[in-house]
Structure formats: C-alpha cells, structure tokens
Short mmCIF file of C-alpha atoms and ligand atoms in Angstrom, two decimals:
data_model
loop_
_atom_site.label_atom_id
_atom_site.label_comp_id
_atom_site.label_asym_id
_atom_site.label_seq_id
_atom_site.Cartn_x
_atom_site.Cartn_y
_atom_site.Cartn_z
CA MET A 195 -0.09 0.19 -0.14
CA PHE A 196 0.76 3.75 -0.34
CA ASN A 197 3.89 2.36 -2.63
CA GLY A 198 5.39 0.97 0.35
CA LYS A 199 5.91 4.61 2.31
CA ILE A 200 3.53 4.46 5.08
CA PRO A 201 2.82 8.11 5.67
CA SER A 202 3.22 8.93 9.41
CA VAL A 203 0.12 11.39 10.06
CA ILE A 204 -3.02 11.66 7.57
CA ALA A 205 -5.30 14.47 7.46
CA ILE A 206 -8.89 13.82 6.25
CA ASP A 207 -11.49 16.83 6.25
CA GLY A 208 -14.60 17.13 4.81
CA PRO A 209 -18.29 18.37 5.38
CA ALA A 210 -20.93 16.45 7.96
CA ALA A 211 -21.73 12.93 7.09
CA SER A 212 -19.42 13.00 4.50
CA GLY A 213 -18.21 9.30 5.48
CA LYS A 214 -14.41 11.06 6.53
CA THR A 215 -14.55 9.26 9.93
CA THR A 216 -15.67 5.44 9.04
CA ILE A 217 -12.83 6.67 6.45
CA GLY A 218 -10.59 7.30 8.63
CA LYS A 219 -11.22 4.82 11.42
CA LEU A 220 -10.80 2.11 8.66
CA LEU A 221 -7.27 3.66 7.78
CA ALA A 222 -5.98 3.85 11.00
CA ASP A 223 -7.14 -0.34 11.69
CA ARG A 224 -6.04 -0.88 8.70
CA LEU A 225 -1.92 0.51 9.89
CA GLY A 226 -2.63 0.09 13.46
CA TYR A 227 -3.19 4.09 13.95
CA LEU A 228 -4.90 6.17 16.28
CA LEU A 229 -8.07 7.58 14.98
CA LEU A 230 -8.70 11.57 16.14
CA ASP A 231 -12.46 12.65 15.52
CA THR A 232 -11.43 16.51 16.21
CA GLY A 233 -15.61 16.82 15.70
CA ILE A 234 -15.87 15.47 18.71
CA MET A 235 -13.50 18.16 20.85
CA TYR A 236 -15.67 21.25 19.37
CA ARG A 237 -19.02 19.21 20.34
CA ALA A 238 -17.98 18.31 24.00
CA ALA A 239 -16.79 22.25 24.55
CA THR A 240 -20.13 22.36 23.37
CA LEU A 241 -21.61 20.66 25.50
CA ALA A 242 -19.65 22.02 28.66
CA VAL A 243 -21.19 25.85 27.83
CA LEU A 244 -24.80 24.69 27.56
CA GLU A 245 -24.25 22.37 31.07
CA ALA A 246 -22.78 25.50 32.85
CA GLY A 247 -25.95 27.62 31.28
CA ILE A 248 -23.97 29.85 29.00
CA ASP A 249 -25.49 31.69 26.04
CA PRO A 250 -23.21 30.23 23.07
CA GLU A 251 -23.22 33.42 22.18
CA ASN A 252 -21.34 35.17 24.80
CA GLU A 253 -18.00 34.60 23.26
CA VAL A 254 -15.81 35.25 26.20
CA MET A 255 -17.71 33.01 28.33
CA VAL A 256 -17.45 30.49 26.01
CA MET A 257 -14.16 30.94 25.35
CA ALA A 258 -13.27 30.62 29.03
CA VAL A 259 -15.28 27.33 29.08
CA ALA A 260 -14.01 25.40 26.36
CA GLU A 261 -10.13 26.57 27.66
CA SER A 262 -10.89 24.91 31.08
CA ALA A 263 -13.00 21.60 29.59
CA GLU A 264 -11.13 18.77 30.27
CA ILE A 265 -11.78 16.32 27.48
CA GLU A 266 -10.65 12.68 27.17
CA ILE A 267 -11.10 10.01 24.16
CA GLN A 268 -11.04 6.78 25.70
CA PRO A 269 -11.43 3.43 23.97
CA ALA A 270 -15.20 2.03 24.02
CA THR A 271 -16.12 1.38 27.73
CA GLN A 272 -19.50 0.19 27.21
CA ASP A 273 -20.80 -2.16 24.64
CA ASP A 274 -23.53 0.00 23.28
CA GLY A 275 -22.83 0.46 19.69
CA ARG A 276 -20.35 3.51 20.96
CA GLN A 277 -16.87 3.34 18.99
CA TYR A 278 -15.46 5.55 21.97
CA THR A 279 -16.20 6.83 25.39
CA VAL A 280 -16.06 10.78 25.58
CA LEU A 281 -15.05 12.57 29.17
CA LEU A 282 -16.33 16.00 29.50
CA ASP A 283 -14.81 16.79 33.51
CA GLY A 284 -14.45 12.86 34.46
CA LYS A 285 -18.17 12.65 33.33
CA ASP A 286 -19.49 10.30 30.69
CA VAL A 287 -20.98 12.31 27.48
CA THR A 288 -20.36 10.10 24.67
CA TRP A 289 -24.14 9.75 23.44
CA GLU A 290 -25.05 13.18 24.34
CA LEU A 291 -22.19 14.70 22.18
CA ARG A 292 -24.87 13.67 19.45
CA SER A 293 -27.98 15.53 20.85
CA GLU A 294 -29.66 17.62 18.73
CA ARG A 295 -28.79 20.67 21.59
CA VAL A 296 -24.98 20.19 20.57
CA ASP A 297 -25.96 19.67 16.56
CA GLN A 298 -27.46 23.08 16.75
CA ASN A 299 -24.96 25.16 18.63
CA VAL A 300 -21.76 23.45 17.66
CA SER A 301 -20.66 25.64 14.94
CA LEU A 302 -21.34 28.56 16.29
CA VAL A 303 -18.91 27.48 19.43
CA ALA A 304 -16.18 26.08 16.44
CA ALA A 305 -16.20 29.45 14.64
CA TYR A 306 -14.90 31.51 17.62
CA PRO A 307 -10.85 31.80 17.14
CA ALA A 308 -10.04 31.05 20.60
CA VAL A 309 -12.26 28.09 20.73
CA ARG A 310 -10.25 27.11 17.72
CA ALA A 311 -6.54 28.18 19.02
CA GLU A 312 -7.00 25.84 22.31
CA MET A 313 -8.63 22.89 20.49
CA VAL A 314 -5.71 23.29 17.34
CA ARG A 315 -3.24 23.24 20.21
CA ARG A 316 -4.30 20.06 21.75
CA GLN A 317 -4.82 18.40 18.53
CA ARG A 318 -1.00 19.05 17.11
CA GLU A 319 0.50 17.15 20.62
CA ILE A 320 -1.63 14.49 19.55
CA GLY A 321 -0.66 14.75 15.98
CA ASP A 322 3.02 15.31 17.16
CA LYS A 323 3.17 11.89 18.72
CA GLY A 324 2.66 10.35 14.83
CA CYS A 325 0.62 7.18 13.96
CA VAL A 326 -2.12 9.49 13.89
CA VAL A 327 -5.58 9.82 11.57
CA MET A 328 -6.65 13.27 12.05
CA VAL A 329 -10.68 13.62 10.95
CA GLY A 330 -11.92 17.17 11.15
CA ARG A 331 -12.76 20.27 9.38
CA ASP A 332 -9.28 22.26 9.24
CA ILE A 333 -6.82 19.47 9.60
CA GLY A 334 -4.86 19.60 6.19
CA THR A 335 -5.08 23.13 5.79
CA VAL A 336 -4.37 24.62 10.01
CA VAL A 337 -3.73 21.95 12.38
CA LEU A 338 -1.39 19.96 10.76
CA PRO A 339 -0.38 21.41 7.19
CA ASP A 340 2.55 19.14 7.06
CA ALA A 341 0.82 16.19 6.42
CA PRO A 342 2.28 13.77 4.11
CA LEU A 343 -1.25 12.69 2.75
CA LYS A 344 -4.12 14.26 2.97
CA LEU A 345 -7.91 14.26 1.99
CA TYR A 346 -10.88 15.59 1.29
CA VAL A 347 -13.73 13.36 1.39
CA THR A 348 -16.83 14.75 -0.12
CA ALA A 349 -20.69 13.47 -0.85
CA SER A 350 -24.07 15.29 -2.13
CA ALA A 351 -25.68 17.21 0.46
CA GLU A 352 -28.63 14.32 0.11
CA GLU A 353 -26.71 11.38 0.54
CA ARG A 354 -24.99 12.54 3.58
CA ALA A 355 -28.46 13.65 5.77
CA ARG A 356 -29.53 9.91 4.38
CA ARG A 357 -26.65 8.71 5.74
CA ARG A 358 -27.28 10.49 8.60
CA VAL A 359 -30.88 9.35 8.96
CA ALA A 360 -30.24 6.24 8.56
CA ASP A 361 -27.24 6.08 11.66
CA LYS A 362 -29.64 7.59 14.06
CA GLU A 363 -32.01 4.72 12.96
CA GLU A 364 -29.28 2.29 14.08
CA GLN A 365 -29.50 3.69 17.58
CA GLY A 366 -33.53 4.01 17.68
CA ILE A 367 -33.86 7.64 16.77
CA ASP A 368 -36.38 8.36 14.02
CA LEU A 369 -35.62 11.55 12.30
CA ALA A 370 -37.08 13.51 9.24
CA LEU A 371 -34.74 13.82 6.34
CA GLU A 372 -36.09 17.25 5.75
CA ASP A 373 -34.92 18.50 8.88
CA VAL A 374 -31.29 16.97 8.95
CA LEU A 375 -31.05 17.76 5.18
CA ALA A 376 -31.27 21.44 6.53
CA ASP A 377 -29.26 20.66 9.75
CA ILE A 378 -26.51 19.65 7.51
CA ARG A 379 -26.73 22.41 4.75
CA SER A 380 -26.60 25.19 7.20
CA ARG A 381 -23.64 23.24 9.43
CA ASP A 382 -22.13 23.29 5.55
CA LYS A 383 -22.70 26.67 5.37
CA GLN A 384 -21.59 28.28 8.41
CA ASP A 385 -18.57 26.17 8.34
CA SER A 386 -16.90 27.22 5.08
CA GLU A 387 -17.88 30.68 5.35
CA ARG A 388 -16.62 31.45 8.76
CA GLU A 389 -13.72 34.03 9.21
CA HIS A 390 -11.19 31.73 11.05
CA SER A 391 -10.09 28.27 9.57
CA PRO A 392 -13.43 27.66 7.28
CA LEU A 393 -14.07 24.11 5.69
CA MET A 394 -11.91 24.08 2.70
CA ALA A 395 -10.03 21.03 0.72
CA ALA A 396 -6.24 22.02 1.25
CA ASP A 397 -4.49 23.14 -2.19
CA ASP A 398 -2.58 19.88 -2.12
CA ALA A 399 -5.16 17.25 -0.75
CA VAL A 400 -6.52 14.46 -2.60
CA GLN A 401 -10.15 14.93 -3.39
CA ILE A 402 -12.30 11.88 -3.07
CA ASP A 403 -16.32 12.21 -3.61
CA THR A 404 -17.92 8.96 -1.71
CA THR A 405 -21.60 9.29 -3.01
CA ARG A 406 -21.66 6.61 -5.22
CA HIS A 407 -18.78 4.29 -3.26
CA ASP A 408 -18.82 2.54 -0.30
CA PRO A 409 -16.25 2.96 2.99
CA ASP A 410 -14.42 -0.32 2.14
CA GLU A 411 -13.97 0.91 -1.89
CA VAL A 412 -13.11 4.40 -1.23
CA VAL A 413 -10.03 2.75 1.64
CA SER A 414 -9.01 0.39 -1.24
CA HIS A 415 -8.44 3.46 -3.75
CA ILE A 416 -6.92 5.76 -0.66
CA LEU A 417 -4.19 2.41 -0.28
CA THR A 418 -3.16 2.66 -3.83
CA LEU A 419 -2.64 5.94 -3.89
CA PRO A 420 1.15 7.38 -4.50
CA ILE A 421 2.68 9.32 -1.53
O1 LIG B 759 -20.18 14.25 12.24
P1 LIG B 759 -20.41 15.89 11.40
O2 LIG B 759 -19.46 15.85 10.39
O3 LIG B 759 -21.66 15.84 11.76
O4 LIG B 759 -20.19 16.84 12.60
P2 LIG B 759 -18.23 16.61 13.27
O5 LIG B 759 -17.91 16.12 12.62
O6 LIG B 759 -18.70 15.97 14.80
O7 LIG B 759 -18.23 18.15 13.49
C1 LIG B 759 -19.58 18.78 14.44
C2 LIG B 759 -18.52 20.29 14.24
O8 LIG B 759 -17.51 20.74 14.83
C3 LIG B 759 -18.84 20.86 12.95
O9 LIG B 759 -20.38 21.00 12.17
C4 LIG B 759 -17.99 22.00 12.33
O10 LIG B 759 -18.18 23.27 12.90
C5 LIG B 759 -17.27 21.73 13.87
N1 LIG B 759 -15.63 21.61 13.76
C6 LIG B 759 -14.72 21.93 13.65
O11 LIG B 759 -14.81 23.49 13.21
N2 LIG B 759 -13.23 21.68 12.91
C7 LIG B 759 -13.22 20.33 12.95
N3 LIG B 759 -11.84 20.67 13.13
C8 LIG B 759 -13.96 19.37 13.23
C9 LIG B 759 -15.50 19.72 13.68
#
C-alpha cells in the first residue's frame, strides 16, 4: 500500500456526514494508527457551554469554558454501539455529544478563534506523536499543514442526510430527512463561510467523492495513492 511509503500522519477533512470518520477509522485500523475525530472536541466544548448554562453567543464566557474543559477520548467502555467513550470533566458524555442541542450550537462555538486555538493546540500535541489519522474540517489546512497525505472527502448533501438518518435509525432515533438535510446545509454554510479556518480542501489534498462508493471501496482506492 501507498507504494511502500506509509505516511506518518493522515489528515482527513470534509463536510458533515461525508463518511470521513468511517473512512478514517478503517484506515487507522488498517495501519494500526490512532484515530482522532476532532469534531468530538468541538462537540464536547459545546456541551460544556450548554451544561454550564452559558449562552453560546457569549464569546468571552464560551472561551473560558472551552479552555478549561477537560476532554478525554478513551476506547469504548460499554458495548452499546459506541466507537469510543468521551469523558467531559470526568463524566461519560459519549451519546450526549450527538444530541440535537449540540448539533445546533456546535458550529457557532467552533467558529470562535480562541476556542479553535485551544483545540488546535491539543490536536497538534497528539499529531506530533505520529501514527495518527486525524479527521475534521481544518486538519490539512491549519492543524497539520505538513501532513504527507491529505484527503478531502465529500458527498452530495442529500446522500449525507440519508446516511445521517440511517445512522440515527440504528440508534433507535427517528429523524425526518428534511430536518437533517436542513441542519447539514446550515452547518455546511456556517463551517465554510466562517472567518477563521473555514472548511475547505488544502491545495495538496486528494479529493474523494463518496456519493456512489461504499467505505471499503474508498479505502482500497486511498491505499493505492502515491505519497
Ligand atoms: O459528524 P459531523 O460531520 O456531523 O460533525 P463533526 O465532525 O462531529 O463536527 C461537528 C462540528 O464541529 C462541525 O460542524 C464544525 O462546526 C466543527 N468542527 C470544526 O470546526 N473543526 C474541526 N476540525 C472539526 C469539527
């Protein structure tokens, strides 16, 4: 694979529900690397803000909470369909991170430069150790600009909404496709248009459209890419 040259870190970016985390996990397992889904960190910071009863519009207070939030990502501690366990200040918040209130506020919280600076600092510490697949919105552009392999994973908004609805259905949650599509479009817009570290492909990223390809096919293709 990779013509024998294995990249020490792989950066994967892309919009909501594009399949980037699934692909990242398959790649990480294949290489024996750690997977860091950076969206979890922004979600945990957002939950910390909501739990503290702070208005997410209040940038100064949000900043303070995000900076002091202790976020720990561990291997799954329960067999309930989770891929990992996330502790926020010591409390298991794995499922709460996917709640609607977090979905609706995360892009606002993630747009504040001070929140990003703190999360990027934490992400680089992990990236510096190598053997990592890091997934997010600004990994190839800002967090790990020297990553030897950068992927930008996309799919049509309709396909992404369908995937998100199917994922939730597996968890016993029924969502209307139109609502999910509206949330995805709104987050795409907020993430792409924000001033700091907007969602975009790095110039040297390999673009991968997963609309018509399942994750195994995509990963097989990635492993043939020259580095
Ligand atoms: O899984 P999904 O794509 O829905 O979202 P996520 O990857 O968990 O990320 C949630 C939100 O966090 C995104 O919509 C972005 O606003 C923000 N985020 C970011 O700004 N930068 C990252 N590196 C990762 C996520």
